[in-house]
């Protein structure tokens, strides 16, 4: 695109170092450092993608330098689950009962007033770190400790546990216009944990339900105040209707937007996002190449990784978009309790639901990860 790119990462060996015209070592959560770097290079645009951790810092930069983007208050509503729930409630959007607490005694009171089952989660983390479903009151204290440890600010939410099918909806926001890129249904892990195992786009919803999902997405984007960039909203289809789990002011992680959505839609979503960030009009005209897409997380028993084979064969199967492994030979895999501990994922596209499921199965069988019990 002819852009000069400044990349920050706290890790000086990050893959991004090779991609950057200028690399600066800085933690993405350190807004002062990011702002100093942005001023030094007099940047024309700033984006935070794929992860919540940089959303606040990017908002600080865009507000201070008068660049297109979301402001700091919007970034707070999009990354702090309490402010997010408050904004939705104030806009008249149905939300589960929720209490913000910082001490275990208040968590106990909140759980009692809501009634079991409840979800206990940090107010400001992601990848389901510290999120526990609590059916039995005896487990509440442990769940509170787990959430508190994972909370950046020390705040914890105790929420009514909604029941139903989960999904997420990915959008590209351009002022008043919300371009929906796709929405999925999910397979989740077994309780008490809460990470995703599989996403299939489009989700298996009938037309009225699909309309409700889009409507909720648009209402939440408005309530939170997001007027540009990518969004990733998670919802649950309950017996009472579609309810918000949370929304993020950035694209879905696990390379869903960069790779899966871009492949399905035949649009370079990241290039569109960058055009928007530098203040150019975006031309949103997808010409879908594939109707279905799957993201499947790999599952391995705990133990030491003894060998990995078949990776390039699996990755080169036709319509497999990519395989991303976060483990290597010699690593010890523990029990997975949150999304960041999953050993990897694969993405595939196709023209039917059964086709993408079969392809993911085949790629999974082709890839052989040997594990020896420790
Ligand atoms: N009130 C709720 N009712 C039912 N399930 C919930 C509720 N809140 C959270 N969950 C479950 O816990 C998961 C993680 O919660 P949440 O999305 O709020 O945290 P997160 O750390 O941002 O997770 P992730 O990054 O994995 O999406 C949700 O995807 C959902 O399965
Ligand atoms: Mg979530």
Short mmCIF file of C-alpha atoms and ligand atoms in Angstrom, two decimals:
data_model
loop_
_atom_site.label_atom_id
_atom_site.label_comp_id
_atom_site.label_asym_id
_atom_site.label_seq_id
_atom_site.Cartn_x
_atom_site.Cartn_y
_atom_site.Cartn_z
CA UNK A 1 0.00 0.00 0.00
CA UNK A 2 3.06 2.26 0.02
CA UNK A 3 2.71 2.95 3.75
CA UNK A 4 5.61 3.37 6.13
CA UNK A 5 4.87 1.11 9.08
CA UNK A 6 5.92 1.61 12.68
CA UNK A 7 5.26 -1.48 14.80
CA UNK A 8 5.50 -1.72 18.56
CA UNK A 9 5.80 -4.97 20.47
CA UNK A 10 7.11 -5.72 23.92
CA UNK A 11 8.98 -8.67 22.43
CA UNK A 12 12.04 -7.66 20.37
CA UNK A 13 12.01 -11.09 18.67
CA UNK A 14 8.36 -10.79 17.54
CA UNK A 15 7.56 -11.78 13.93
CA UNK A 16 6.46 -8.19 13.32
CA UNK A 17 10.05 -6.91 13.60
CA UNK A 18 10.79 -8.23 10.11
CA UNK A 19 7.66 -6.57 8.68
CA UNK A 20 8.20 -3.13 10.17
CA UNK A 21 9.91 -0.15 8.53
CA UNK A 22 10.54 1.02 12.08
CA UNK A 23 10.32 -1.23 15.10
CA UNK A 24 10.02 0.13 18.63
CA UNK A 25 10.09 -2.12 21.65
CA UNK A 26 7.18 -1.06 23.84
CA UNK A 27 4.37 -2.82 25.61
CA UNK A 28 1.08 -2.22 23.78
CA UNK A 29 -0.65 -1.50 27.09
CA UNK A 30 1.80 1.33 27.90
CA UNK A 31 -0.22 4.19 26.40
CA UNK A 32 2.37 6.86 27.35
CA UNK A 33 5.13 5.00 25.52
CA UNK A 34 2.93 4.33 22.48
CA UNK A 35 1.94 8.01 22.34
CA UNK A 36 5.60 9.12 22.55
CA UNK A 37 6.46 6.80 19.65
CA UNK A 38 3.45 7.99 17.63
CA UNK A 39 4.49 11.63 18.13
CA UNK A 40 8.11 10.88 17.29
CA UNK A 41 7.14 9.40 13.92
CA UNK A 42 4.24 11.86 13.41
CA UNK A 43 2.03 8.94 12.37
CA UNK A 44 -0.98 9.52 10.12
CA UNK A 45 -2.93 6.54 11.43
CA UNK A 46 -3.00 4.10 14.30
CA UNK A 47 -4.71 0.74 14.58
CA UNK A 48 -5.00 -1.96 17.24
CA UNK A 49 -6.12 -5.30 15.93
CA UNK A 50 -6.81 -8.89 17.05
CA UNK A 51 -6.39 -8.22 20.74
CA UNK A 52 -7.94 -5.93 23.33
CA UNK A 53 -4.63 -5.06 24.95
CA UNK A 54 -3.74 -2.31 22.45
CA UNK A 55 -7.23 -0.83 22.02
CA UNK A 56 -6.86 1.75 24.81
CA UNK A 57 -3.38 2.87 23.67
CA UNK A 58 -4.54 3.27 20.06
CA UNK A 59 -7.47 5.39 21.28
CA UNK A 60 -5.11 7.57 23.32
CA UNK A 61 -3.00 8.19 20.21
CA UNK A 62 -5.92 8.88 17.89
CA UNK A 63 -7.48 11.28 20.41
CA UNK A 64 -4.19 13.13 21.14
CA UNK A 65 -3.14 13.43 17.49
CA UNK A 66 -6.64 13.99 16.07
CA UNK A 67 -6.54 10.86 13.91
CA UNK A 68 -9.52 8.80 12.73
CA UNK A 69 -10.40 6.11 15.29
CA UNK A 70 -12.33 5.55 18.48
CA UNK A 71 -11.94 7.84 21.50
CA UNK A 72 -10.69 6.81 24.94
CA UNK A 73 -14.18 6.56 26.49
CA UNK A 74 -15.39 4.31 23.70
CA UNK A 75 -12.27 2.18 24.06
CA UNK A 76 -13.05 1.81 27.77
CA UNK A 77 -16.63 0.69 27.07
CA UNK A 78 -15.30 -1.81 24.51
CA UNK A 79 -12.68 -3.37 26.81
CA UNK A 80 -14.19 -3.14 30.29
CA UNK A 81 -17.11 -5.55 30.61
CA UNK A 82 -18.77 -3.54 33.37
CA UNK A 83 -18.81 -0.30 31.36
CA UNK A 84 -19.97 -2.33 28.35
CA UNK A 85 -22.92 -3.80 30.26
CA UNK A 86 -23.76 -0.37 31.72
CA UNK A 87 -23.80 1.22 28.24
CA UNK A 88 -26.08 -1.52 26.88
CA UNK A 89 -28.41 -1.38 29.87
CA UNK A 90 -28.65 2.43 29.57
CA UNK A 91 -29.54 2.04 25.88
CA UNK A 92 -32.40 -0.32 26.77
CA UNK A 93 -30.68 -3.46 25.47
CA UNK A 94 -31.56 -6.54 27.58
CA UNK A 95 -28.56 -7.68 29.62
CA UNK A 96 -28.13 -10.56 32.08
CA UNK A 97 -28.19 -9.55 35.74
CA UNK A 98 -24.68 -8.48 36.73
CA UNK A 99 -22.81 -7.10 39.72
CA UNK A 100 -19.41 -5.50 39.80
CA UNK A 101 -17.38 -6.56 42.87
CA UNK A 102 -13.85 -6.28 44.19
CA UNK A 103 -14.08 -8.34 47.39
CA UNK A 104 -15.09 -11.94 47.94
CA UNK A 105 -17.82 -11.03 50.44
CA UNK A 106 -19.49 -8.85 47.79
CA UNK A 107 -19.11 -11.64 45.23
CA UNK A 108 -20.92 -14.02 47.59
CA UNK A 109 -23.72 -11.49 48.12
CA UNK A 110 -23.99 -10.91 44.35
CA UNK A 111 -24.17 -14.64 43.60
CA UNK A 112 -26.83 -15.06 46.27
CA UNK A 113 -28.96 -12.25 44.92
CA UNK A 114 -28.69 -13.49 41.31
CA UNK A 115 -29.09 -17.17 42.25
CA UNK A 116 -27.11 -20.12 40.82
CA UNK A 117 -25.80 -20.68 38.24
CA UNK A 118 -23.57 -17.65 37.78
CA UNK A 119 -20.53 -16.73 35.70
CA UNK A 120 -17.61 -15.13 37.53
CA UNK A 121 -15.14 -13.26 35.34
CA UNK A 122 -12.50 -10.54 35.37
CA UNK A 123 -13.89 -7.22 34.19
CA UNK A 124 -10.98 -6.58 31.84
CA UNK A 125 -9.24 -9.63 30.41
CA UNK A 126 -9.77 -11.86 27.37
CA UNK A 127 -9.22 -15.40 26.05
CA UNK A 128 -11.56 -16.55 28.84
CA UNK A 129 -8.72 -16.19 31.34
CA UNK A 130 -10.19 -16.35 34.81
CA UNK A 131 -13.78 -17.05 33.61
CA UNK A 132 -15.64 -19.75 35.59
CA UNK A 133 -19.18 -21.07 35.42
CA UNK A 134 -20.35 -21.67 38.96
CA UNK A 135 -23.30 -23.99 39.54
CA UNK A 136 -22.48 -24.88 43.08
CA UNK A 137 -22.20 -22.10 45.69
CA UNK A 138 -19.22 -23.85 47.31
CA UNK A 139 -17.07 -23.11 44.28
CA UNK A 140 -17.70 -19.38 44.36
CA UNK A 141 -14.69 -18.34 46.43
CA UNK A 142 -12.28 -20.25 44.19
CA UNK A 143 -13.93 -18.76 41.09
CA UNK A 144 -13.65 -15.27 42.57
CA UNK A 145 -9.92 -15.79 43.29
CA UNK A 146 -9.34 -17.05 39.77
CA UNK A 147 -11.13 -14.03 38.25
CA UNK A 148 -9.42 -11.56 40.58
CA UNK A 149 -5.98 -12.92 39.67
CA UNK A 150 -6.78 -12.49 35.96
CA UNK A 151 -8.18 -8.96 36.35
CA UNK A 152 -5.90 -6.08 35.39
CA UNK A 153 -7.79 -3.58 37.54
CA UNK A 154 -8.84 -5.97 40.33
CA UNK A 155 -12.52 -5.79 39.31
CA UNK A 156 -14.71 -8.88 38.92
CA UNK A 157 -18.17 -9.37 37.44
CA UNK A 158 -20.68 -11.85 38.82
CA UNK A 159 -23.31 -12.46 36.14
CA UNK A 160 -26.45 -14.47 35.66
CA UNK A 161 -25.41 -17.47 33.56
CA UNK A 162 -27.28 -17.37 30.27
CA UNK A 163 -27.99 -20.70 28.57
CA UNK A 164 -28.17 -21.38 24.85
CA UNK A 165 -26.12 -21.57 21.66
CA UNK A 166 -23.20 -19.19 21.36
CA UNK A 167 -21.89 -17.38 18.36
CA UNK A 168 -20.05 -14.29 17.25
CA UNK A 169 -20.64 -11.66 14.60
CA UNK A 170 -17.84 -9.81 12.82
CA UNK A 171 -18.39 -6.33 11.38
CA UNK A 172 -16.69 -3.47 9.65
CA UNK A 173 -18.06 -0.18 10.95
CA UNK A 174 -18.01 2.88 8.72
CA UNK A 175 -19.82 5.75 10.45
CA UNK A 176 -23.52 4.84 10.62
CA UNK A 177 -23.02 1.83 8.38
CA UNK A 178 -22.32 -1.60 9.86
CA UNK A 179 -21.04 -4.04 7.23
CA UNK A 180 -21.56 -7.54 8.64
CA UNK A 181 -18.73 -9.79 7.44
CA UNK A 182 -20.19 -12.97 8.91
CA UNK A 183 -21.60 -14.64 11.99
CA UNK A 184 -20.96 -18.09 13.36
CA UNK A 185 -22.16 -20.70 15.79
CA UNK A 186 -19.71 -22.19 18.24
CA UNK A 187 -18.77 -25.37 19.99
CA UNK A 188 -17.53 -24.58 23.50
CA UNK A 189 -15.37 -26.59 25.89
CA UNK A 190 -16.90 -28.45 28.84
CA UNK A 191 -17.71 -26.39 31.97
CA UNK A 192 -16.57 -24.98 34.32
CA UNK A 193 -14.24 -23.36 31.74
CA UNK A 194 -15.44 -21.32 28.81
CA UNK A 195 -13.11 -21.26 25.80
CA UNK A 196 -14.10 -21.97 22.16
CA UNK A 197 -13.40 -25.24 20.35
CA UNK A 198 -14.96 -24.52 16.95
CA UNK A 199 -16.59 -21.68 14.98
CA UNK A 200 -18.52 -22.21 11.73
CA UNK A 201 -19.51 -19.30 9.49
CA UNK A 202 -22.35 -18.81 8.72
CA UNK A 203 -23.95 -20.14 11.90
CA UNK A 204 -26.92 -22.45 11.72
CA UNK A 205 -29.69 -19.88 12.38
CA UNK A 206 -33.01 -19.38 10.63
CA UNK A 207 -33.78 -16.06 8.93
CA UNK A 208 -35.67 -14.40 11.83
CA UNK A 209 -32.87 -15.36 14.23
CA UNK A 210 -30.23 -14.06 11.83
CA UNK A 211 -32.14 -10.75 11.71
CA UNK A 212 -32.21 -10.58 15.51
CA UNK A 213 -28.47 -11.25 15.67
CA UNK A 214 -27.75 -8.44 13.20
CA UNK A 215 -30.12 -6.10 15.01
CA UNK A 216 -28.52 -6.73 18.40
CA UNK A 217 -25.07 -6.22 16.87
CA UNK A 218 -26.06 -2.84 15.40
CA UNK A 219 -27.68 -1.71 18.68
CA UNK A 220 -24.64 -2.67 20.74
CA UNK A 221 -22.19 -0.97 18.35
CA UNK A 222 -24.27 2.20 18.67
CA UNK A 223 -24.61 1.93 22.47
CA UNK A 224 -20.87 1.48 22.93
CA UNK A 225 -20.22 4.33 20.48
CA UNK A 226 -18.04 2.58 17.89
CA UNK A 227 -18.10 4.49 14.59
CA UNK A 228 -15.14 3.04 12.77
CA UNK A 229 -13.02 -0.09 12.53
CA UNK A 230 -13.66 -3.76 13.06
CA UNK A 231 -15.88 -5.23 15.75
CA UNK A 232 -16.23 -8.71 17.18
CA UNK A 233 -19.43 -9.28 19.17
CA UNK A 234 -20.16 -12.50 21.02
CA UNK A 235 -23.76 -13.44 21.66
CA UNK A 236 -25.91 -16.22 23.01
CA UNK A 237 -29.19 -17.37 21.50
CA UNK A 238 -31.30 -17.96 24.61
CA UNK A 239 -34.93 -18.93 24.94
CA UNK A 240 -35.69 -15.28 25.69
CA UNK A 241 -33.91 -14.06 22.55
CA UNK A 242 -30.41 -13.09 21.43
CA UNK A 243 -28.27 -11.66 24.24
CA UNK A 244 -24.86 -10.00 24.20
CA UNK A 245 -21.93 -11.72 25.89
CA UNK A 246 -19.42 -9.01 24.95
CA UNK A 247 -18.22 -6.81 22.11
CA UNK A 248 -14.67 -5.86 21.11
CA UNK A 249 -13.54 -2.81 19.11
CA UNK A 250 -11.13 -4.89 17.02
CA UNK A 251 -11.29 -7.92 14.78
CA UNK A 252 -11.85 -11.49 15.98
CA UNK A 253 -8.62 -13.17 17.10
CA UNK A 254 -7.22 -16.51 15.89
CA UNK A 255 -6.66 -14.77 12.52
CA UNK A 256 -10.38 -14.95 11.72
CA UNK A 257 -10.54 -11.52 10.11
CA UNK A 258 -7.07 -11.43 8.57
CA UNK A 259 -7.28 -14.91 7.04
CA UNK A 260 -10.63 -16.72 7.26
CA UNK A 261 -12.95 -13.75 6.56
CA UNK A 262 -10.64 -12.31 3.90
CA UNK A 263 -10.52 -15.68 2.12
CA UNK A 264 -14.28 -16.25 2.36
CA UNK A 265 -15.24 -12.74 1.28
CA UNK A 266 -12.59 -12.26 -1.38
CA UNK A 267 -11.72 -8.93 0.28
CA UNK A 268 -8.47 -7.94 1.97
CA UNK A 269 -10.14 -6.85 5.19
CA UNK A 270 -6.89 -5.55 6.69
CA UNK A 271 -6.20 -3.37 3.65
CA UNK A 272 -9.74 -1.92 3.94
CA UNK A 273 -9.15 -1.26 7.61
CA UNK A 274 -5.86 0.51 6.88
CA UNK A 275 -7.46 2.66 4.16
CA UNK A 276 -10.10 3.71 6.66
CA UNK A 277 -7.47 4.43 9.32
CA UNK A 278 -5.58 6.79 7.04
CA UNK A 279 -8.81 8.61 6.26
CA UNK A 280 -9.49 7.29 2.77
CA UNK A 281 -13.01 6.21 1.81
CA UNK A 282 -13.42 2.46 2.01
CA UNK A 283 -15.00 0.57 -0.85
CA UNK A 284 -16.78 -2.34 0.73
CA UNK A 285 -17.72 -4.63 -2.14
CA UNK A 286 -17.13 -8.24 -1.16
CA UNK A 287 -17.27 -10.80 -3.90
CA UNK A 288 -17.52 -13.99 -1.80
CA UNK A 289 -15.32 -16.85 -2.92
CA UNK A 290 -16.58 -19.38 -0.35
CA UNK A 291 -19.89 -19.60 1.47
CA UNK A 292 -18.60 -21.44 4.54
CA UNK A 293 -15.61 -21.18 6.82
CA UNK A 294 -14.48 -23.10 9.88
CA UNK A 295 -12.07 -22.30 12.68
CA UNK A 296 -11.23 -25.39 14.72
CA UNK A 297 -8.96 -25.37 17.75
CA UNK A 298 -6.68 -28.36 18.19
CA UNK A 299 -7.04 -30.49 21.29
CA UNK A 300 -4.19 -32.53 22.76
CA UNK A 301 -3.98 -34.54 25.96
CA UNK A 302 -1.58 -33.16 28.59
CA UNK A 303 2.03 -34.30 28.25
CA UNK A 304 5.30 -33.63 26.44
CA UNK A 305 5.25 -33.09 22.66
CA UNK A 306 7.45 -35.86 21.20
CA UNK A 307 6.96 -35.20 17.48
CA UNK A 308 4.93 -33.15 15.03
CA UNK A 309 4.45 -34.51 11.53
CA UNK A 310 2.08 -34.00 8.61
CA UNK A 311 1.89 -30.27 9.20
CA UNK A 312 2.77 -29.20 5.66
CA UNK A 313 0.59 -31.97 4.15
CA UNK A 314 -2.37 -30.86 6.25
CA UNK A 315 -1.77 -27.18 5.53
CA UNK A 316 -1.54 -27.77 1.79
CA UNK A 317 -4.87 -29.64 1.51
CA UNK A 318 -7.05 -27.73 -0.93
CA UNK A 319 -9.19 -25.11 0.87
CA UNK A 320 -7.29 -25.37 4.14
CA UNK A 321 -6.53 -21.70 4.80
CA UNK A 322 -3.91 -22.18 7.47
CA UNK A 323 -2.74 -24.10 10.49
CA UNK A 324 -1.25 -22.18 13.38
CA UNK A 325 0.57 -24.21 16.05
CA UNK A 326 1.59 -22.66 19.33
CA UNK A 327 3.46 -25.76 20.54
CA UNK A 328 6.79 -27.24 19.45
CA UNK A 329 8.57 -30.55 20.05
CA UNK A 330 9.76 -30.67 23.66
CA UNK A 331 7.02 -28.40 25.01
CA UNK A 332 4.94 -29.61 27.91
CA UNK A 333 1.20 -29.14 27.40
CA UNK A 334 -0.85 -28.80 30.55
CA UNK A 335 -4.60 -29.07 31.05
CA UNK A 336 -6.28 -26.32 29.04
CA UNK A 337 -8.35 -23.95 31.19
CA UNK A 338 -8.47 -20.83 28.98
CA UNK A 339 -8.22 -19.92 25.32
CA UNK A 340 -4.58 -18.80 25.41
CA UNK A 341 -3.53 -22.34 26.45
CA UNK A 342 -4.97 -24.05 23.36
CA UNK A 343 -2.20 -25.75 21.34
CA UNK A 344 -3.19 -24.30 17.96
CA UNK A 345 -5.93 -24.03 15.38
CA UNK A 346 -6.77 -24.62 11.75
CA UNK A 347 -9.00 -22.79 9.30
CA UNK A 348 -10.73 -24.15 6.20
CA UNK A 349 -13.27 -22.88 3.67
CA UNK A 350 -15.82 -24.53 1.39
CA UNK A 351 -19.31 -24.31 -0.01
CA UNK A 352 -21.28 -26.22 2.60
CA UNK A 353 -21.27 -26.84 6.30
CA UNK A 354 -20.62 -30.56 5.92
CA UNK A 355 -17.77 -29.87 3.49
CA UNK A 356 -15.85 -27.61 5.89
CA UNK A 357 -16.41 -30.00 8.81
CA UNK A 358 -15.12 -32.94 6.73
CA UNK A 359 -12.09 -30.92 5.60
CA UNK A 360 -11.25 -29.88 9.17
CA UNK A 361 -11.55 -33.54 10.23
CA UNK A 362 -9.22 -34.59 7.42
CA UNK A 363 -6.65 -31.88 8.17
CA UNK A 364 -6.79 -32.85 11.86
CA UNK A 365 -6.13 -36.52 11.00
CA UNK A 366 -3.28 -35.58 8.64
CA UNK A 367 -1.55 -33.57 11.35
CA UNK A 368 0.06 -35.87 13.89
CA UNK A 369 1.13 -34.41 17.23
CA UNK A 370 2.73 -37.08 19.41
CA UNK A 371 2.33 -36.63 23.15
CA UNK A 372 4.00 -38.67 25.88
CA UNK A 373 2.49 -38.54 29.34
CA UNK A 374 4.78 -36.75 31.81
N1 LIG B 1 -23.27 -14.14 31.53
C1 LIG B 1 -22.84 -15.23 30.89
N2 LIG B 1 -23.68 -16.27 30.69
C2 LIG B 1 -23.25 -17.42 30.09
N3 LIG B 1 -22.00 -17.59 29.63
C3 LIG B 1 -21.13 -16.58 29.79
C4 LIG B 1 -21.49 -15.34 30.41
N4 LIG B 1 -20.40 -14.56 30.43
C5 LIG B 1 -19.41 -15.26 29.86
N5 LIG B 1 -19.84 -16.48 29.47
C6 LIG B 1 -19.06 -17.54 28.82
O1 LIG B 1 -17.68 -17.34 29.07
C7 LIG B 1 -16.99 -17.08 27.84
C8 LIG B 1 -15.91 -16.06 28.10
O2 LIG B 1 -16.51 -14.88 28.61
P1 LIG B 1 -16.15 -13.47 27.99
O3 LIG B 1 -16.31 -13.52 26.52
O4 LIG B 1 -16.90 -12.45 28.70
O5 LIG B 1 -14.61 -13.39 28.41
P2 LIG B 1 -13.29 -13.25 27.53
O6 LIG B 1 -12.16 -13.48 28.45
O7 LIG B 1 -13.35 -12.00 26.76
O8 LIG B 1 -13.36 -14.49 26.58
P3 LIG B 1 -12.88 -14.71 25.07
O9 LIG B 1 -11.70 -13.83 24.79
O10 LIG B 1 -12.57 -16.18 25.09
O11 LIG B 1 -14.06 -14.37 24.22
C9 LIG B 1 -18.06 -16.63 26.87
O12 LIG B 1 -17.69 -16.87 25.53
C10 LIG B 1 -19.22 -17.50 27.32
O13 LIG B 1 -19.03 -18.83 26.86
MG1 LIG B 2 -15.34 -13.28 24.93
#
